[in-house]
JSON list of C-alpha atoms in Angstrom, two decimals:
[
{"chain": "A", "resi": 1, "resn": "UNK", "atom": "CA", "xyz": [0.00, 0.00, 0.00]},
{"chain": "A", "resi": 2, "resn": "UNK", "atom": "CA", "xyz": [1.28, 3.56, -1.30]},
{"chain": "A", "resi": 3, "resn": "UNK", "atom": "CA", "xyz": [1.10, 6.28, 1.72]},
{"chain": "A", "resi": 4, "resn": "UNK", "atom": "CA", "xyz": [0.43, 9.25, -0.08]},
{"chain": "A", "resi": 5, "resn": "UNK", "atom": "CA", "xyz": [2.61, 12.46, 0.43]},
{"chain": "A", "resi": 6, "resn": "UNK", "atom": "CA", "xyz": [0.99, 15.89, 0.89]},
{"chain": "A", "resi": 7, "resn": "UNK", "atom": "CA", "xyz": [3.28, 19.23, 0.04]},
{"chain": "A", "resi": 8, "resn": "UNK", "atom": "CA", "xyz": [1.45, 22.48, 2.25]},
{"chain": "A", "resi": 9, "resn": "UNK", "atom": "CA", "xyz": [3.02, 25.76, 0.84]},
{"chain": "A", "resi": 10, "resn": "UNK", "atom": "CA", "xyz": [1.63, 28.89, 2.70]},
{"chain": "A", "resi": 11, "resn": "UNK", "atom": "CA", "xyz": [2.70, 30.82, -0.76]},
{"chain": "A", "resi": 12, "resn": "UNK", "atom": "CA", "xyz": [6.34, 32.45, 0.29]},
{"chain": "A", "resi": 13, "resn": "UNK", "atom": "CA", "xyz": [8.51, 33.22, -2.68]},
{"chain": "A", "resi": 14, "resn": "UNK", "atom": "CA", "xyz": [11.43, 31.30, -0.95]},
{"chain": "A", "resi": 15, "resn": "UNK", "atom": "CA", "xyz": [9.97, 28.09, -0.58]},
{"chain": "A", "resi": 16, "resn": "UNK", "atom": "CA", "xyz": [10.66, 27.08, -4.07]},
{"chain": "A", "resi": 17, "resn": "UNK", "atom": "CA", "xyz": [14.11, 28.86, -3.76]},
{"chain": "A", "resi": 18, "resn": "UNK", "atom": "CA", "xyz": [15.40, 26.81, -0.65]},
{"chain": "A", "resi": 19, "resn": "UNK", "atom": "CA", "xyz": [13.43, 24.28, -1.75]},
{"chain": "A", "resi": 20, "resn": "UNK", "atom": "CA", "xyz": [10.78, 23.58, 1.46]},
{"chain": "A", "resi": 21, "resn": "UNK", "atom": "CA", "xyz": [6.87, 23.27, 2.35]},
{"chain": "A", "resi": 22, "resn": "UNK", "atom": "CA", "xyz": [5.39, 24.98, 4.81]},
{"chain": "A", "resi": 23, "resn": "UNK", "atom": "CA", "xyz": [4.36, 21.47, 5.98]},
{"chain": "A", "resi": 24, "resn": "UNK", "atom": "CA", "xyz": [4.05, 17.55, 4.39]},
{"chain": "A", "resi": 25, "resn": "UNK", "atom": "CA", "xyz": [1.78, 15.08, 5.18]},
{"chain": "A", "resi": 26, "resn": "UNK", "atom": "CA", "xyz": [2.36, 11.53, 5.22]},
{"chain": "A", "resi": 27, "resn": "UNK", "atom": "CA", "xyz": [0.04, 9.47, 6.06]},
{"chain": "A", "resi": 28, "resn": "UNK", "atom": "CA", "xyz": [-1.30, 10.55, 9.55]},
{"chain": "A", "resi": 29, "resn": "UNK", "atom": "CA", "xyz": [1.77, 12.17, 10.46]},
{"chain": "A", "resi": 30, "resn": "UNK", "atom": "CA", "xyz": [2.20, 16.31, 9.92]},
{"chain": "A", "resi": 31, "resn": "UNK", "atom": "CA", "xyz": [6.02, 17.75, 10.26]},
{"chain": "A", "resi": 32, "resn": "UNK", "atom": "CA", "xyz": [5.50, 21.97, 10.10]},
{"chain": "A", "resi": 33, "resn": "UNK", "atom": "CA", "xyz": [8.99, 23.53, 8.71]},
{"chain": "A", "resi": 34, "resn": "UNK", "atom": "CA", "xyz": [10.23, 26.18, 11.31]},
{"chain": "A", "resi": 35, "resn": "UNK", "atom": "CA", "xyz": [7.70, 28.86, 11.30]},
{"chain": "A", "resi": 36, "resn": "UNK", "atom": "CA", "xyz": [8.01, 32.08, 12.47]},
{"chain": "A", "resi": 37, "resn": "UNK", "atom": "CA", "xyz": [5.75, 35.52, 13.01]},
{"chain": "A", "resi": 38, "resn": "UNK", "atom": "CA", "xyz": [5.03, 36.56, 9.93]},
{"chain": "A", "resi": 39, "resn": "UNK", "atom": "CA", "xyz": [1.91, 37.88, 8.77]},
{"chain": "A", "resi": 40, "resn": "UNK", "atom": "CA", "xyz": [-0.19, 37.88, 5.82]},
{"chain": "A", "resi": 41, "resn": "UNK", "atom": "CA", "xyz": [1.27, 41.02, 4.56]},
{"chain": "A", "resi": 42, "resn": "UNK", "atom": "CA", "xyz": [4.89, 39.30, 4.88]},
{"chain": "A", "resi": 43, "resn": "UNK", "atom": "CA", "xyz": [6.37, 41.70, 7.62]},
{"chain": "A", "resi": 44, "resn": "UNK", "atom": "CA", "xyz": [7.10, 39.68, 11.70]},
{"chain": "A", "resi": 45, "resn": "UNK", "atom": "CA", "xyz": [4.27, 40.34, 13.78]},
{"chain": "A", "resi": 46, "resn": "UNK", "atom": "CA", "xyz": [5.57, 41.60, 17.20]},
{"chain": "A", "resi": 47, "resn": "UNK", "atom": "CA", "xyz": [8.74, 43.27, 16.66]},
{"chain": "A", "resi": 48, "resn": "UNK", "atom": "CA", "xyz": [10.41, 43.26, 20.04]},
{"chain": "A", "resi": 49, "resn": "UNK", "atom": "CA", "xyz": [7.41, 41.62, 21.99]},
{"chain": "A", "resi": 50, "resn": "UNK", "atom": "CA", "xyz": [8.54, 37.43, 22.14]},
{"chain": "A", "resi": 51, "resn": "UNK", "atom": "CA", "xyz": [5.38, 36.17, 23.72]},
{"chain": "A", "resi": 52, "resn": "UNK", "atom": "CA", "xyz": [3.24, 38.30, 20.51]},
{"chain": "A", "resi": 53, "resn": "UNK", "atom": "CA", "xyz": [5.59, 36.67, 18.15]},
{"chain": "A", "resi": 54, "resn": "UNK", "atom": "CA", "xyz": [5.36, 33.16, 19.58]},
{"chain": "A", "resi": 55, "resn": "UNK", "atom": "CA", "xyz": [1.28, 33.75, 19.78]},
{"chain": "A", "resi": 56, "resn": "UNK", "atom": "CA", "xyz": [1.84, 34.62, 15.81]},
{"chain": "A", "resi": 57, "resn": "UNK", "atom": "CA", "xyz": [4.07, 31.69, 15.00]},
{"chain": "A", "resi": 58, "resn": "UNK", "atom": "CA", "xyz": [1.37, 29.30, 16.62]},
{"chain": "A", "resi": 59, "resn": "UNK", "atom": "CA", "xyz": [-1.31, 31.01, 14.56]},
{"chain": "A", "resi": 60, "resn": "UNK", "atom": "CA", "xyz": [0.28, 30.67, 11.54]},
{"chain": "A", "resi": 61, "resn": "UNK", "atom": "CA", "xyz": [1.52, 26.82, 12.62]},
{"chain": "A", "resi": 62, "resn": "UNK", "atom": "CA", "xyz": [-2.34, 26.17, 12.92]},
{"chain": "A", "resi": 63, "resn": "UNK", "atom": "CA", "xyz": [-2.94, 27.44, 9.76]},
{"chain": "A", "resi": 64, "resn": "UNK", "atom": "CA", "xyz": [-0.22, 24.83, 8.23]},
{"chain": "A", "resi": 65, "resn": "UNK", "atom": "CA", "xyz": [-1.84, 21.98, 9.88]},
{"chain": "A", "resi": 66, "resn": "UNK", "atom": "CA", "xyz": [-5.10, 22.75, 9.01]},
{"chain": "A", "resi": 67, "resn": "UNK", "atom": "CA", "xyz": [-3.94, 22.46, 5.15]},
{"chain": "A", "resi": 68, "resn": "UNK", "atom": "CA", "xyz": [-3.28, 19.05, 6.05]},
{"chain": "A", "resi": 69, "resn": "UNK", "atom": "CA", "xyz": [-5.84, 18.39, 7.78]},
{"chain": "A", "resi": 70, "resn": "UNK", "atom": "CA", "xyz": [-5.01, 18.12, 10.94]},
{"chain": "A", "resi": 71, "resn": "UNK", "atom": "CA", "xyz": [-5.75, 20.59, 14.03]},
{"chain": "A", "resi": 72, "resn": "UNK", "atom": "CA", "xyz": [-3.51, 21.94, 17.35]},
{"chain": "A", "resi": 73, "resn": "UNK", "atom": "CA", "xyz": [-4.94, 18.53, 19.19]},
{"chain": "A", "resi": 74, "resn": "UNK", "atom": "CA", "xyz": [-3.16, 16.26, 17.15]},
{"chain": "A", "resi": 75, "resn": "UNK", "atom": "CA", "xyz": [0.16, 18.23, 17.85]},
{"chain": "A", "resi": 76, "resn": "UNK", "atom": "CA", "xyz": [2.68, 15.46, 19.51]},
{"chain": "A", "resi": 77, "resn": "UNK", "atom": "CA", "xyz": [5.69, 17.35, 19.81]},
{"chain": "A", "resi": 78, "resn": "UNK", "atom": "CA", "xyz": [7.02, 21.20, 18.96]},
{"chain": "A", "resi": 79, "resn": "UNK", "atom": "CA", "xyz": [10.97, 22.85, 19.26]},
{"chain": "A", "resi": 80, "resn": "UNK", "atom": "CA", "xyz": [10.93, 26.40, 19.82]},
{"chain": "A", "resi": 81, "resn": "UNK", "atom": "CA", "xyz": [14.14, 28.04, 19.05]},
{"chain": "A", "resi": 82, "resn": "UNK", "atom": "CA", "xyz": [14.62, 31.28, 20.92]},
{"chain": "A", "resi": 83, "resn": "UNK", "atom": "CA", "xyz": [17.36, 34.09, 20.38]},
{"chain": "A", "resi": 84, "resn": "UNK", "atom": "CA", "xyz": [16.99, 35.26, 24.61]},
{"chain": "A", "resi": 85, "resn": "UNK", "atom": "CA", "xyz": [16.54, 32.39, 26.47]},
{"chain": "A", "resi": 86, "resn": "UNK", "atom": "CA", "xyz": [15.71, 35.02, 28.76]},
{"chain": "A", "resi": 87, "resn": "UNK", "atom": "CA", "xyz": [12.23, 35.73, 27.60]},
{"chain": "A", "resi": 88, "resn": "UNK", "atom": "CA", "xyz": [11.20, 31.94, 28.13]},
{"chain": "A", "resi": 89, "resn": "UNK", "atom": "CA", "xyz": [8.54, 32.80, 30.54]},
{"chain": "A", "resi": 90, "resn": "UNK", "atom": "CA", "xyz": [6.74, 35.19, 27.56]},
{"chain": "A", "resi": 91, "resn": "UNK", "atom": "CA", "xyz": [7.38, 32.28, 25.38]},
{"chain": "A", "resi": 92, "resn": "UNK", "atom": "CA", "xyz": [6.47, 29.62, 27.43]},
{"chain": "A", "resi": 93, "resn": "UNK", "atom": "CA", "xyz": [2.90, 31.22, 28.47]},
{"chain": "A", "resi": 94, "resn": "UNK", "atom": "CA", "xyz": [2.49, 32.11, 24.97]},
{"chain": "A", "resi": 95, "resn": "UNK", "atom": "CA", "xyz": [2.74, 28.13, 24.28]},
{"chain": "A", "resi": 96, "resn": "UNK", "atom": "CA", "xyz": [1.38, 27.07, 27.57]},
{"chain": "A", "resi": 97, "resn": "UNK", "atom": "CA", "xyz": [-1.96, 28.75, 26.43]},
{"chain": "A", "resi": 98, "resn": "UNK", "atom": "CA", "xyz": [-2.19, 27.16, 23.24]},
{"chain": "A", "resi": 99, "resn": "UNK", "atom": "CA", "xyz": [-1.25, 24.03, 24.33]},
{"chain": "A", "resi": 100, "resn": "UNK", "atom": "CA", "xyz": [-1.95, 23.61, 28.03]},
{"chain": "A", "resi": 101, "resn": "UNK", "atom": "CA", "xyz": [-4.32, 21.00, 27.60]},
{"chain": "A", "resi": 102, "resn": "UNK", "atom": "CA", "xyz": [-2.48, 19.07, 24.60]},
{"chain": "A", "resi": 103, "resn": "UNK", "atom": "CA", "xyz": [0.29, 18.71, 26.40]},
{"chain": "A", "resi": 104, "resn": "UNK", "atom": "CA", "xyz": [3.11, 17.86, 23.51]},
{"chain": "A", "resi": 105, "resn": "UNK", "atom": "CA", "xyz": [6.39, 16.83, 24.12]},
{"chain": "A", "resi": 106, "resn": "UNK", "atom": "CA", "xyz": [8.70, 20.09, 23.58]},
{"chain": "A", "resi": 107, "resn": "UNK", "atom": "CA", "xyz": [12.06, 21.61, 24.10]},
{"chain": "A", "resi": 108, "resn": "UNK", "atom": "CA", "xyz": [13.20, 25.15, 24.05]},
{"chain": "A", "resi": 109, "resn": "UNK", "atom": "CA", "xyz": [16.92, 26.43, 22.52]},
{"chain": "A", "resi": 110, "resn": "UNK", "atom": "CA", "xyz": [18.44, 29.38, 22.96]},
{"chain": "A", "resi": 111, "resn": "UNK", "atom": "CA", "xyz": [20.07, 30.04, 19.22]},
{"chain": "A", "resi": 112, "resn": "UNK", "atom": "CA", "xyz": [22.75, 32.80, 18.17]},
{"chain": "A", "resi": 113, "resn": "UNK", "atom": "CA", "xyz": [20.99, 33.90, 15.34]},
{"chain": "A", "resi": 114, "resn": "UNK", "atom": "CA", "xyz": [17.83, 33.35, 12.96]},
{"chain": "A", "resi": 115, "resn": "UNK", "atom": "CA", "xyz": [17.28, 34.39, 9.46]},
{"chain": "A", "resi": 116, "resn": "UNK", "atom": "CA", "xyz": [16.03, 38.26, 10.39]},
{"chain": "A", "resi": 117, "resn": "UNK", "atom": "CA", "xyz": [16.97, 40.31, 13.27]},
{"chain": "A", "resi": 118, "resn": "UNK", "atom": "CA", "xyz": [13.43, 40.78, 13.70]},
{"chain": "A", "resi": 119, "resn": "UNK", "atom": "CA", "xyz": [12.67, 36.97, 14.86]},
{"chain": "A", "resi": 120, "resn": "UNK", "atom": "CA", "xyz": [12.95, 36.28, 18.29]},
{"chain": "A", "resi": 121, "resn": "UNK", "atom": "CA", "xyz": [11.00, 32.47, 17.79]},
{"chain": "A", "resi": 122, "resn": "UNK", "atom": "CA", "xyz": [11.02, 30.17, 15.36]},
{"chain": "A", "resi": 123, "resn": "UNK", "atom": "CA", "xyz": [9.26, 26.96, 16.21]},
{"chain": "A", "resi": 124, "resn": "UNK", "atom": "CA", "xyz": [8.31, 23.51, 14.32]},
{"chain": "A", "resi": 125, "resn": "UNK", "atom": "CA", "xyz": [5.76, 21.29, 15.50]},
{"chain": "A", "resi": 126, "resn": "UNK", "atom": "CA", "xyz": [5.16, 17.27, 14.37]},
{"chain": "A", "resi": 127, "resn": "UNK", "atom": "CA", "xyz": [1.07, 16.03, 14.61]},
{"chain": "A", "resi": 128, "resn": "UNK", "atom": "CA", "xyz": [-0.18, 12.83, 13.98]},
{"chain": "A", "resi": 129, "resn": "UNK", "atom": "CA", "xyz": [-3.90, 12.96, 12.62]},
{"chain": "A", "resi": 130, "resn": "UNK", "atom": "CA", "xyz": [-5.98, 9.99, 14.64]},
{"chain": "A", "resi": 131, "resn": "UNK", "atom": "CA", "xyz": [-9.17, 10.99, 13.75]}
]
């Protein structure tokens, strides 16, 4: 039997350039690509403010998986890469209220750097669909 593989683009110029989706879907399992704050007009959501950015990142991470079909519930496990690890307490009630219930398995990283300035989060999140 053939488990069919979904590509979810969210439309950014530069997924064809670095060659990414947004998110793929194989079989019941959902693996969302690093996803940050940005909004639909392109610019981060939250400059200077982690815990908006993180709410904006989980937005836009919900968005992904419902593409594919699947919802926050089915979220097993997220990584949130951080550039303060300082500001985990903004980040981790920004999470904490998305996912408080869910409970997934997590870990948070202080990084040196992301792709903008801007970014303070960047997190990826893996869901398996058993519904």
């Amino acid at each position: 039997m053939a488990i069919q593989r979904q590509n979810i683009s969210s439309g950014t110029p530069w997924e064809p350039i670095v060659g990414y989706s947004r998110a793929v879907r194989i079989g019941p399992n959902v693996h969302v690509s690093g996803t940050t704050a940005t909004g639909p007009d392109g610019k981060i959501v939250g400059v200077g403010d982690a815990y908006a950015q993180t709410i904006q990142t989980l937005k836009n991470i919900e968005s992904a998986l419902a593409k594919a079909g699947a919802g926050m519930k089915d979220v097993v496990r997220t990584r949130m890469y951080v550039i303060n690890i300082a500001e985990w307490e903004k980040i981790g009630k920004a999470h904490g209220e998305v996912f408080r219930d869910i409970r997934p398995a997590t870990s948070m990283v202080q990084v040196s750097a992301l792709i903008s300035p801007e970014i303070l989060v960047e997190i990826e999140a893996d869901a398996r669909v058993t519904e």
